[in-house]
mmCIF file of C-alpha atoms in Angstrom:
data_model
loop_
_atom_site.group_PDB
_atom_site.id
_atom_site.type_symbol
_atom_site.label_atom_id
_atom_site.label_comp_id
_atom_site.label_asym_id
_atom_site.label_seq_id
_atom_site.Cartn_x
_atom_site.Cartn_y
_atom_site.Cartn_z
ATOM 1 C CA MET A 1 0.083 0.052 0.492
ATOM 2 C CA SER A 2 1.219 3.686 -0.257
ATOM 3 C CA GLY A 3 -0.882 6.700 1.126
ATOM 4 C CA SER A 4 -0.079 9.758 3.946
ATOM 5 C CA LEU A 5 -1.215 7.121 6.844
ATOM 6 C CA ILE A 6 0.138 3.432 7.145
ATOM 7 C CA THR A 7 -3.117 1.938 7.736
ATOM 8 C CA PHE A 8 -1.336 -1.969 9.823
ATOM 9 C CA ALA A 9 -3.996 -4.990 9.270
ATOM 10 C CA PHE A 10 -6.290 -5.239 11.830
ATOM 11 C CA SER A 11 -6.047 -9.353 11.760
ATOM 12 C CA ILE A 12 -3.613 -10.944 10.967
ATOM 13 C CA TYR A 13 -4.569 -14.695 9.214
ATOM 14 C CA PHE A 14 -1.016 -15.715 9.849
ATOM 15 C CA PRO A 15 0.846 -14.700 12.705
ATOM 16 C CA PHE A 16 4.779 -14.263 12.663
ATOM 17 C CA GLU A 17 4.888 -15.841 16.207
ATOM 18 C CA TRP A 18 4.165 -19.080 14.111
ATOM 19 C CA ALA A 19 7.472 -19.420 12.872
ATOM 20 C CA LEU A 20 8.994 -18.947 16.493
ATOM 21 C CA THR A 21 9.456 -22.573 17.057
ATOM 22 C CA ALA A 22 13.303 -22.586 18.347
ATOM 23 C CA PHE A 23 14.962 -23.304 14.657
ATOM 24 C CA PHE A 24 18.425 -24.365 16.398
ATOM 25 C CA GLU A 25 16.365 -25.812 19.131
ATOM 26 C CA VAL A 26 14.405 -27.931 15.898
ATOM 27 C CA LEU A 27 17.191 -28.397 14.165
ATOM 28 C CA ASN A 28 21.070 -28.341 16.449
ATOM 29 C CA MET A 29 21.493 -31.945 15.449
ATOM 30 C CA CYS A 30 22.010 -31.390 11.339
ATOM 31 C CA ASP A 31 25.304 -29.688 10.226
ATOM 32 C CA ILE A 32 24.175 -28.550 6.378
ATOM 33 C CA GLY A 33 21.908 -29.804 4.243
ATOM 34 C CA ALA A 34 21.723 -31.322 0.642
ATOM 35 C CA GLY A 35 23.114 -29.790 -2.295
ATOM 36 C CA LEU A 36 21.745 -28.756 -5.607
ATOM 37 C CA ARG A 37 21.909 -29.988 -8.869
ATOM 38 C CA ASN A 38 22.402 -27.949 -11.514
ATOM 39 C CA LEU A 39 20.168 -28.528 -14.798
ATOM 40 C CA GLY A 40 21.501 -25.953 -17.186
ATOM 41 C CA ASN A 41 21.952 -22.472 -15.484
ATOM 42 C CA THR A 42 19.466 -23.026 -12.887
ATOM 43 C CA CYS A 43 22.432 -21.990 -9.897
ATOM 44 C CA TYR A 44 20.180 -18.351 -9.817
ATOM 45 C CA MET A 45 17.157 -21.129 -8.807
ATOM 46 C CA ASN A 46 19.172 -23.548 -6.686
ATOM 47 C CA SER A 47 21.709 -20.004 -3.917
ATOM 48 C CA VAL A 48 18.167 -17.993 -4.033
ATOM 49 C CA LEU A 49 16.036 -22.010 -2.866
ATOM 50 C CA GLN A 50 19.433 -22.182 -0.367
ATOM 51 C CA CYS A 51 18.838 -19.469 1.365
ATOM 52 C CA LEU A 52 14.967 -18.691 0.908
ATOM 53 C CA THR A 53 16.150 -22.942 3.790
ATOM 54 C CA TYR A 54 17.992 -21.309 5.407
ATOM 55 C CA THR A 55 15.699 -18.039 6.616
ATOM 56 C CA ALA A 56 15.046 -20.067 9.881
ATOM 57 C CA PRO A 57 11.241 -18.684 10.313
ATOM 58 C CA LEU A 58 10.272 -19.450 6.796
ATOM 59 C CA ALA A 59 12.063 -23.090 7.320
ATOM 60 C CA ASN A 60 9.877 -23.259 10.893
ATOM 61 C CA TYR A 61 6.578 -21.992 9.523
ATOM 62 C CA PHE A 62 7.469 -25.696 6.940
ATOM 63 C CA LEU A 63 8.392 -27.618 9.823
ATOM 64 C CA THR A 64 5.727 -27.001 11.558
ATOM 65 C CA CYS A 65 3.894 -28.662 9.355
ATOM 66 C CA GLU A 66 2.461 -32.643 10.613
ATOM 67 C CA HIS A 67 5.095 -34.176 7.568
ATOM 68 C CA SER A 68 3.629 -37.380 8.392
ATOM 69 C CA LYS A 69 -0.090 -36.722 6.723
ATOM 70 C CA ARG A 70 1.797 -36.368 3.761
ATOM 71 C CA CYS A 71 4.584 -38.501 4.053
ATOM 72 C CA VAL A 72 3.899 -42.639 2.029
ATOM 73 C CA LYS A 73 5.454 -44.415 5.006
ATOM 74 C CA LYS A 74 3.952 -43.521 8.409
ATOM 75 C CA GLY A 75 5.319 -41.247 11.217
ATOM 76 C CA PHE A 76 8.734 -39.325 10.720
ATOM 77 C CA CYS A 77 10.310 -40.670 7.072
ATOM 78 C CA MET A 78 14.266 -39.434 8.015
ATOM 79 C CA MET A 79 14.435 -40.106 4.644
ATOM 80 C CA CYS A 80 11.872 -37.432 2.615
ATOM 81 C CA LEU A 81 14.717 -35.502 1.588
ATOM 82 C CA MET A 82 12.756 -34.793 -1.539
ATOM 83 C CA GLN A 83 14.474 -32.105 -3.687
ATOM 84 C CA LYS A 84 11.399 -29.740 -5.082
ATOM 85 C CA HIS A 85 11.574 -29.276 -9.173
ATOM 86 C CA ILE A 86 10.426 -26.232 -10.991
ATOM 87 C CA ALA A 87 9.934 -28.091 -14.354
ATOM 88 C CA GLN A 88 7.226 -25.516 -14.854
ATOM 89 C CA VAL A 89 9.158 -22.335 -14.096
ATOM 90 C CA LYS A 90 6.686 -19.789 -15.877
ATOM 91 C CA ARG A 91 4.331 -20.634 -13.009
ATOM 92 C CA ILE A 92 6.067 -18.139 -10.894
ATOM 93 C CA ALA A 93 7.109 -16.044 -13.462
ATOM 94 C CA GLY A 94 6.355 -16.091 -16.417
ATOM 95 C CA HIS A 95 9.194 -15.366 -18.887
ATOM 96 C CA PHE A 96 11.917 -17.469 -16.688
ATOM 97 C CA LYS A 97 13.131 -20.069 -19.201
ATOM 98 C CA GLN A 98 13.599 -23.540 -18.574
ATOM 99 C CA GLY A 99 18.186 -23.026 -20.198
ATOM 100 C CA ARG A 100 18.664 -20.026 -19.178
ATOM 101 C CA GLN A 101 20.512 -17.887 -17.322
ATOM 102 C CA GLU A 102 18.237 -15.592 -15.099
ATOM 103 C CA ASP A 103 19.449 -12.935 -12.475
ATOM 104 C CA ALA A 104 19.225 -14.094 -9.208
ATOM 105 C CA HIS A 105 17.641 -11.139 -7.064
ATOM 106 C CA GLU A 106 14.823 -11.244 -9.777
ATOM 107 C CA PHE A 107 13.875 -14.753 -9.503
ATOM 108 C CA LEU A 108 13.922 -14.150 -5.400
ATOM 109 C CA ARG A 109 10.770 -11.566 -5.886
ATOM 110 C CA TYR A 110 8.851 -13.589 -8.047
ATOM 111 C CA ALA A 111 8.878 -16.668 -5.625
ATOM 112 C CA VAL A 112 7.990 -14.420 -2.423
ATOM 113 C CA ASP A 113 5.665 -12.479 -4.477
ATOM 114 C CA ALA A 114 4.629 -16.579 -4.865
ATOM 115 C CA LEU A 115 4.339 -17.102 -1.512
ATOM 116 C CA GLN A 116 2.349 -14.279 -0.789
ATOM 117 C CA GLN A 117 0.170 -14.944 -2.905
ATOM 118 C CA ALA A 118 -1.072 -18.153 -1.849
ATOM 119 C CA CYS A 119 -1.532 -16.705 1.437
ATOM 120 C CA LEU A 120 -3.746 -15.024 -0.271
ATOM 121 C CA THR A 121 -5.539 -17.680 -1.616
ATOM 122 C CA GLY A 122 -9.279 -18.162 0.308
ATOM 123 C CA TYR A 123 -9.253 -14.492 1.391
ATOM 124 C CA ASP A 124 -10.067 -11.963 -1.302
ATOM 125 C CA SER A 125 -10.584 -9.232 1.444
ATOM 126 C CA LEU A 126 -7.004 -9.685 2.991
ATOM 127 C CA ASP A 127 -4.368 -7.821 1.564
ATOM 128 C CA ARG A 128 0.011 -8.718 1.572
ATOM 129 C CA THR A 129 0.274 -7.359 5.239
ATOM 130 C CA THR A 130 -1.467 -10.311 6.611
ATOM 131 C CA THR A 131 0.682 -12.763 5.398
ATOM 132 C CA PHE A 132 2.919 -14.235 6.823
ATOM 133 C CA ILE A 133 5.692 -13.549 3.531
ATOM 134 C CA HIS A 134 5.233 -9.994 5.251
ATOM 135 C CA GLN A 135 5.586 -10.584 9.004
ATOM 136 C CA VAL A 136 9.248 -12.686 7.695
ATOM 137 C CA PHE A 137 10.314 -10.369 4.870
ATOM 138 C CA GLY A 138 8.294 -6.886 4.562
ATOM 139 C CA GLY A 139 9.066 -3.117 6.266
ATOM 140 C CA TYR A 140 7.378 0.013 5.382
ATOM 141 C CA LEU A 141 9.362 2.712 3.741
ATOM 142 C CA ARG A 142 9.126 6.276 4.061
ATOM 143 C CA SER A 143 9.126 9.175 1.733
ATOM 144 C CA GLU A 144 9.074 13.105 3.265
ATOM 145 C CA VAL A 145 8.641 16.072 1.260
ATOM 146 C CA ARG A 146 10.353 19.102 2.932
ATOM 147 C CA CYS A 147 9.113 22.476 1.363
ATOM 148 C CA LEU A 148 12.028 24.685 1.512
ATOM 149 C CA ASN A 149 9.804 27.018 1.610
ATOM 150 C CA CYS A 150 7.748 27.232 4.468
ATOM 151 C CA SER A 151 9.124 23.592 6.180
ATOM 152 C CA GLY A 152 5.458 21.770 5.247
ATOM 153 C CA VAL A 153 6.690 18.097 5.011
ATOM 154 C CA SER A 154 4.450 15.032 3.339
ATOM 155 C CA ASP A 155 4.784 11.571 4.745
ATOM 156 C CA THR A 156 4.085 8.975 2.206
ATOM 157 C CA PHE A 157 4.350 5.067 3.157
ATOM 158 C CA ASP A 158 5.430 1.842 0.971
ATOM 159 C CA GLN A 159 5.519 -1.774 1.617
ATOM 160 C CA PHE A 160 8.684 -3.147 0.507
ATOM 161 C CA LEU A 161 10.286 -6.657 0.315
ATOM 162 C CA ASP A 162 14.008 -5.903 0.050
ATOM 163 C CA LEU A 163 16.573 -3.011 -0.454
ATOM 164 C CA GLN A 164 18.019 -2.660 -3.531
ATOM 165 C CA LEU A 165 21.093 -0.307 -2.804
ATOM 166 C CA ASP A 166 23.941 1.581 -5.094
ATOM 167 C CA ILE A 167 26.825 0.869 -5.267
ATOM 168 C CA LYS A 168 28.412 3.355 -7.873
ATOM 169 C CA LYS A 169 29.397 5.457 -5.677
ATOM 170 C CA ALA A 170 29.592 3.354 -2.317
ATOM 171 C CA ASN A 171 33.106 1.010 -1.130
ATOM 172 C CA SER A 172 30.975 -0.535 1.601
ATOM 173 C CA VAL A 173 26.998 -1.188 2.549
ATOM 174 C CA ILE A 174 27.281 1.548 5.284
ATOM 175 C CA GLU A 175 27.802 3.784 2.502
ATOM 176 C CA ALA A 176 25.582 2.924 0.574
ATOM 177 C CA LEU A 177 22.883 2.827 3.498
ATOM 178 C CA LYS A 178 24.348 6.297 4.341
ATOM 179 C CA GLU A 179 23.367 7.234 0.567
ATOM 180 C CA TYR A 180 19.788 5.867 0.559
ATOM 181 C CA VAL A 181 18.651 7.756 3.029
ATOM 182 C CA ARG A 182 20.577 11.470 2.069
ATOM 183 C CA PRO A 183 17.502 14.212 1.196
ATOM 184 C CA GLU A 184 17.142 14.481 -2.496
ATOM 185 C CA ASN A 185 16.950 17.999 -3.498
ATOM 186 C CA LEU A 186 13.806 17.366 -6.502
ATOM 187 C CA GLY A 187 15.055 21.471 -7.199
ATOM 188 C CA GLU A 188 13.062 23.940 -7.757
ATOM 189 C CA SER A 189 9.293 24.054 -9.685
ATOM 190 C CA CYS A 190 9.459 20.197 -8.933
ATOM 191 C CA TYR A 191 6.371 19.921 -6.763
ATOM 192 C CA LYS A 192 2.922 21.417 -5.731
ATOM 193 C CA CYS A 193 3.540 22.248 -1.777
ATOM 194 C CA SER A 194 -0.484 22.087 -0.636
ATOM 195 C CA LYS A 195 0.471 24.465 1.670
ATOM 196 C CA CYS A 196 2.121 27.459 -0.732
ATOM 197 C CA ASN A 197 -0.714 25.913 -3.398
ATOM 198 C CA LYS A 198 2.900 26.187 -5.967
ATOM 199 C CA MET A 199 5.648 24.099 -7.838
ATOM 200 C CA VAL A 200 8.616 25.090 -4.991
ATOM 201 C CA THR A 201 11.304 23.346 -4.480
ATOM 202 C CA ALA A 202 11.725 20.415 -1.649
ATOM 203 C CA THR A 203 13.900 17.559 -0.945
ATOM 204 C CA LYS A 204 12.917 14.066 -0.345
ATOM 205 C CA THR A 205 13.917 11.807 1.615
ATOM 206 C CA PHE A 206 13.547 8.046 2.322
ATOM 207 C CA SER A 207 14.197 6.108 5.950
ATOM 208 C CA ILE A 208 13.047 2.609 6.640
ATOM 209 C CA HIS A 209 10.073 3.210 9.046
ATOM 210 C CA GLN A 210 9.427 -0.173 10.168
ATOM 211 C CA PRO A 211 12.431 -2.691 9.907
ATOM 212 C CA PRO A 212 11.625 -6.311 8.323
ATOM 213 C CA ASN A 213 12.163 -9.132 10.564
ATOM 214 C CA VAL A 214 14.503 -10.548 7.990
ATOM 215 C CA LEU A 215 16.475 -7.953 6.233
ATOM 216 C CA THR A 216 17.221 -8.127 2.329
ATOM 217 C CA LEU A 217 19.863 -6.214 0.407
ATOM 218 C CA CYS A 218 20.889 -6.644 -3.088
ATOM 219 C CA LEU A 219 23.733 -4.431 -3.987
ATOM 220 C CA ASN A 220 22.671 -3.322 -7.977
ATOM 221 C CA ARG A 221 25.567 -4.480 -9.540
ATOM 222 C CA PHE A 222 24.439 -4.796 -13.473
ATOM 223 C CA ASP A 223 23.397 -1.126 -15.852
ATOM 224 C CA VAL A 224 19.666 -1.401 -16.190
ATOM 225 C CA PHE A 225 20.286 0.104 -19.913
ATOM 226 C CA SER A 226 23.837 -2.272 -20.963
ATOM 227 C CA GLU A 227 23.544 -5.486 -18.522
ATOM 228 C CA ASN A 228 26.789 -5.157 -17.530
ATOM 229 C CA LYS A 229 28.325 -5.378 -13.959
ATOM 230 C CA ILE A 230 30.364 -3.079 -11.385
ATOM 231 C CA SER A 231 32.674 -5.382 -10.431
ATOM 232 C CA LYS A 232 34.491 -4.445 -6.980
ATOM 233 C CA MET A 233 34.156 -5.174 -3.127
ATOM 234 C CA VAL A 234 31.591 -3.464 -1.064
ATOM 235 C CA THR A 235 32.406 -4.328 1.858
ATOM 236 C CA TYR A 236 29.814 -5.005 4.081
ATOM 237 C CA PRO A 237 29.404 -6.349 7.990
ATOM 238 C CA GLU A 238 28.858 -9.530 10.329
ATOM 239 C CA PHE A 239 26.519 -7.167 12.727
ATOM 240 C CA ILE A 240 24.361 -4.142 11.057
ATOM 241 C CA ASP A 241 22.285 -1.489 13.533
ATOM 242 C CA ILE A 242 20.524 0.252 10.574
ATOM 243 C CA HIS A 243 18.813 2.259 13.951
ATOM 244 C CA PRO A 244 20.391 5.167 12.181
ATOM 245 C CA TYR A 245 18.162 4.927 8.617
ATOM 246 C CA THR A 246 14.725 4.819 10.659
ATOM 247 C CA SER A 247 12.825 7.690 10.652
ATOM 248 C CA GLU A 248 12.456 6.080 14.854
ATOM 249 C CA LYS A 249 14.566 9.757 15.850
ATOM 250 C CA SER A 250 15.375 7.751 19.427
ATOM 251 C CA GLU A 251 17.772 6.296 20.466
ATOM 252 C CA GLY A 252 18.419 2.605 20.446
ATOM 253 C CA THR A 253 19.870 0.174 18.090
ATOM 254 C CA ILE A 254 18.363 -2.364 15.717
ATOM 255 C CA ASN A 255 20.473 -5.422 14.910
ATOM 256 C CA TYR A 256 20.879 -7.927 12.294
ATOM 257 C CA ARG A 257 22.768 -10.639 11.976
ATOM 258 C CA LEU A 258 23.800 -12.467 8.278
ATOM 259 C CA TYR A 259 23.050 -15.289 7.696
ATOM 260 C CA ALA A 260 23.364 -16.268 3.754
ATOM 261 C CA VAL A 261 25.317 -14.146 1.216
ATOM 262 C CA LEU A 262 24.841 -14.820 -2.731
ATOM 263 C CA VAL A 263 27.560 -13.855 -5.409
ATOM 264 C CA HIS A 264 27.290 -13.521 -8.756
ATOM 265 C CA ALA A 265 30.048 -15.139 -10.695
ATOM 266 C CA GLY A 266 30.473 -12.895 -14.143
ATOM 267 C CA ASN A 267 30.328 -10.142 -16.537
ATOM 268 C CA THR A 268 26.153 -9.708 -17.347
ATOM 269 C CA CYS A 269 23.541 -10.587 -15.070
ATOM 270 C CA ASN A 270 22.653 -12.949 -17.991
ATOM 271 C CA SER A 271 25.582 -14.759 -17.998
ATOM 272 C CA GLY A 272 27.996 -16.336 -15.443
ATOM 273 C CA HIS A 273 27.130 -18.503 -12.737
ATOM 274 C CA TYR A 274 25.017 -17.887 -9.095
ATOM 275 C CA TYR A 275 26.184 -19.491 -5.117
ATOM 276 C CA CYS A 276 25.367 -18.471 -2.140
ATOM 277 C CA TYR A 277 26.768 -18.972 1.237
ATOM 278 C CA VAL A 278 25.064 -19.331 4.261
ATOM 279 C CA GLN A 279 25.042 -20.599 7.896
ATOM 280 C CA ALA A 280 23.602 -23.739 8.834
ATOM 281 C CA PRO A 281 21.696 -24.394 11.934
ATOM 282 C CA ASN A 282 25.060 -25.103 13.868
ATOM 283 C CA SER A 283 26.291 -21.687 12.792
ATOM 284 C CA LYS A 284 28.757 -22.613 10.889
ATOM 285 C CA TRP A 285 29.186 -21.154 7.347
ATOM 286 C CA TYR A 286 28.831 -23.514 4.320
ATOM 287 C CA LYS A 287 29.832 -22.896 0.497
ATOM 288 C CA MET A 288 26.470 -23.677 -1.639
ATOM 289 C CA ASN A 289 27.678 -24.495 -5.202
ATOM 290 C CA ASP A 290 25.054 -26.136 -7.055
ATOM 291 C CA ASP A 291 25.813 -29.334 -5.998
ATOM 292 C CA CYS A 292 29.075 -29.254 -3.852
ATOM 293 C CA VAL A 293 28.907 -28.261 -0.812
ATOM 294 C CA THR A 294 32.208 -27.049 1.884
ATOM 295 C CA PRO A 295 32.546 -25.254 5.426
ATOM 296 C CA VAL A 296 33.920 -21.952 4.719
ATOM 297 C CA ASP A 297 35.268 -19.707 8.049
ATOM 298 C CA ILE A 298 33.641 -16.178 8.719
ATOM 299 C CA ASN A 299 36.688 -14.862 7.482
ATOM 300 C CA THR A 300 36.080 -15.976 3.712
ATOM 301 C CA VAL A 301 32.405 -14.892 3.631
ATOM 302 C CA LEU A 302 32.747 -11.245 4.661
ATOM 303 C CA LYS A 303 35.540 -11.320 1.592
ATOM 304 C CA LEU A 304 32.825 -11.475 -1.532
ATOM 305 C CA GLU A 305 31.604 -10.073 -3.653
ATOM 306 C CA ALA A 306 28.226 -10.080 -2.717
ATOM 307 C CA TYR A 307 25.143 -9.185 -4.535
ATOM 308 C CA LEU A 308 22.246 -10.172 -1.973
ATOM 309 C CA LEU A 309 22.465 -10.287 1.746
ATOM 310 C CA PHE A 310 20.438 -11.744 4.611
ATOM 311 C CA TYR A 311 20.506 -10.277 7.918
ATOM 312 C CA ILE A 312 17.964 -11.244 10.568
ATOM 313 C CA ARG A 313 17.052 -9.487 13.807
ATOM 314 C CA TYR A 314 19.278 -10.818 16.558
ATOM 315 C CA GLU A 315 16.652 -10.797 18.418
ATOM 316 C CA LEU A 316 15.307 -14.185 17.024
ATOM 317 C CA LEU A 317 17.612 -16.108 17.183
ATOM 318 C CA TYR A 318 17.174 -16.474 21.001
ATOM 319 C CA LEU A 319 13.100 -16.377 20.880
ATOM 320 C CA PRO A 320 11.984 -19.494 23.302
ATOM 321 C CA CYS A 321 9.983 -22.937 21.472
ATOM 322 C CA LEU A 322 5.982 -21.418 21.307
ATOM 323 C CA ASN A 323 3.245 -24.197 20.774
ATOM 324 C CA ILE A 324 0.688 -24.092 17.829
ATOM 325 C CA VAL A 325 -3.202 -24.348 18.537
ATOM 326 C CA PRO A 326 -4.943 -27.244 16.499
ATOM 327 C CA GLN A 327 -6.952 -23.701 14.233
ATOM 328 C CA GLN A 328 -3.154 -21.575 13.380
ATOM 329 C CA GLN A 329 -2.611 -26.116 11.708
ATOM 330 C CA SER A 330 -4.820 -25.812 9.734
ATOM 331 C CA LEU A 331 -4.713 -22.749 8.230
ATOM 332 C CA LEU A 332 -1.209 -23.999 7.805
ATOM 333 C CA THR A 333 -2.254 -26.640 5.798
ATOM 334 C CA CYS A 334 -4.441 -24.551 3.676
ATOM 335 C CA PHE A 335 -0.647 -22.845 2.911
ATOM 336 C CA LEU A 336 0.906 -26.185 1.844
ATOM 337 C CA GLU A 337 -2.247 -27.048 -0.646
ATOM 338 C CA THR A 338 -1.690 -23.390 -2.206
ATOM 339 C CA ILE A 339 1.123 -23.233 -2.306
ATOM 340 C CA ASP A 340 0.998 -26.797 -4.385
ATOM 341 C CA ARG A 341 -0.267 -25.114 -7.352
ATOM 342 C CA ILE A 342 2.684 -22.860 -8.062
ATOM 343 C CA VAL A 343 5.098 -24.852 -7.551
ATOM 344 C CA SER A 344 5.642 -27.781 -9.796
ATOM 345 C CA LEU A 345 6.847 -30.940 -8.761
ATOM 346 C CA GLU A 346 8.677 -34.378 -9.676
ATOM 347 C CA ASN A 347 7.318 -37.511 -9.272
ATOM 348 C CA ALA A 348 9.881 -39.381 -9.221
ATOM 349 C CA PHE A 349 12.975 -38.963 -6.928
ATOM 350 C CA LYS A 350 16.017 -40.646 -5.993
ATOM 351 C CA ILE A 351 18.160 -40.557 -2.577
ATOM 352 C CA ASN A 352 21.325 -42.978 -2.108
ATOM 353 C CA SER A 353 20.064 -44.804 -5.872
ATOM 354 C CA LEU A 354 17.112 -45.489 -4.407
ATOM 355 C CA TRP A 355 13.873 -45.191 -6.587
ATOM 356 C CA ILE A 356 10.977 -43.559 -5.331
ATOM 357 C CA ASN A 357 7.451 -43.299 -6.864
ATOM 358 C CA TYR A 358 4.512 -41.041 -5.653
ATOM 359 C CA ASN A 359 1.746 -41.111 -7.221
ATOM 360 C CA CYS A 360 0.161 -38.149 -5.013
ATOM 361 C CA VAL A 361 1.818 -34.075 -5.094
ATOM 362 C CA THR A 362 3.620 -33.515 -2.013
ATOM 363 C CA ASP A 363 4.188 -29.919 -0.313
ATOM 364 C CA ILE A 364 6.950 -26.801 -0.369
ATOM 365 C CA THR A 365 7.963 -28.741 3.134
ATOM 366 C CA VAL A 366 9.988 -31.000 1.314
ATOM 367 C CA LEU A 367 11.843 -28.551 -0.209
ATOM 368 C CA ILE A 368 12.581 -27.726 3.443
ATOM 369 C CA LEU A 369 13.245 -30.665 4.670
ATOM 370 C CA GLY A 370 15.225 -32.231 2.016
ATOM 371 C CA VAL A 371 17.115 -30.180 2.025
ATOM 372 C CA LEU A 372 18.045 -29.177 5.687
ATOM 373 C CA LEU A 373 17.949 -32.671 7.083
ATOM 374 C CA GLY A 374 19.653 -33.862 3.340
ATOM 375 C CA ALA A 375 22.873 -33.785 5.595
ATOM 376 C CA TYR A 376 24.015 -37.554 3.575
ATOM 377 C CA SER A 377 22.012 -37.185 0.407
ATOM 378 C CA THR A 378 22.120 -34.711 -2.404
ATOM 379 C CA VAL A 379 19.663 -34.297 -3.978
ATOM 380 C CA LEU A 380 18.696 -34.883 -7.208
ATOM 381 C CA TYR A 381 16.365 -33.082 -10.282
ATOM 382 C CA ILE A 382 14.782 -34.752 -12.267
ATOM 383 C CA CYS A 383 14.080 -33.421 -15.714
ATOM 384 C CA ASN A 384 10.935 -33.780 -17.110
#
């Protein structure tokens, strides 16, 4: 939404608290999950899916589902290390083509949007602020236009799921954030002030009005027109306080911790290779390069030419386990059933050289469980 005032959702049908089920307690037995096989220029999808998988609140959301109800085997099945294969990518974004390299950030946005739409299926009167996906990734930006003639201020607020940072003149994420919130001179006679009732000179300033629980930063490395890449090191911290970039004037901190980094190697957005680094539930970092998974240290992670950075609110890492009431379970089931219509699945999977055929369509929980719990089995995509 956009407007002079923020109107927050009266009822949240997919509350964020559902996801706070002690991610690091539930999965503290896990080391690192499986890699994902590259089927021919699918590295952009693999990298995005891995970053989403290690987004703790999102993973918890899927892990709360009773997997045994959807599994062929009765009870919990440790062998359900299945991988979704997005055989018809057009269900998420019509212009995405199999076998063609695509932009990882664009795919992330389409994937998250598809998840939001799935949340709203059957709830026509609701907007996106009610969805669980918004509770994870969503925030609000404030746009303040100030008249330099009368000092009058006009505010508008817009939802955002990530922040795109200009890095042409910035050598660090901190510098890019400072530039993001720097007042912009709109020039003479570019803004009509309602108080002055005439065109005036004004400034426009962006700030983060409501910070998200998961902060996704996109470093704009690709020129919109030439598609050429800005290849340079832009430093970023493991921990970041975004309070200086918010519209909150009082003192305080809003701390985040880095948990995933997506990297592009190449000269243009339509060529090259994507891979990522993620922090596992055991707090160790791993490089996820398609089906190759290798341990790395934090010093390596902080010296990359990052394209996408994923941060999580620091306090969310230490919240107690919550119980899911039956009514919420039914909504979770509803969510998982609707998302099946968005992501197509394969009926055949290969695990440790064993072929298993399924006549039913599973849900995205399989992806989360498969990648998180697949420490000893590389997932293999099956092409149509």
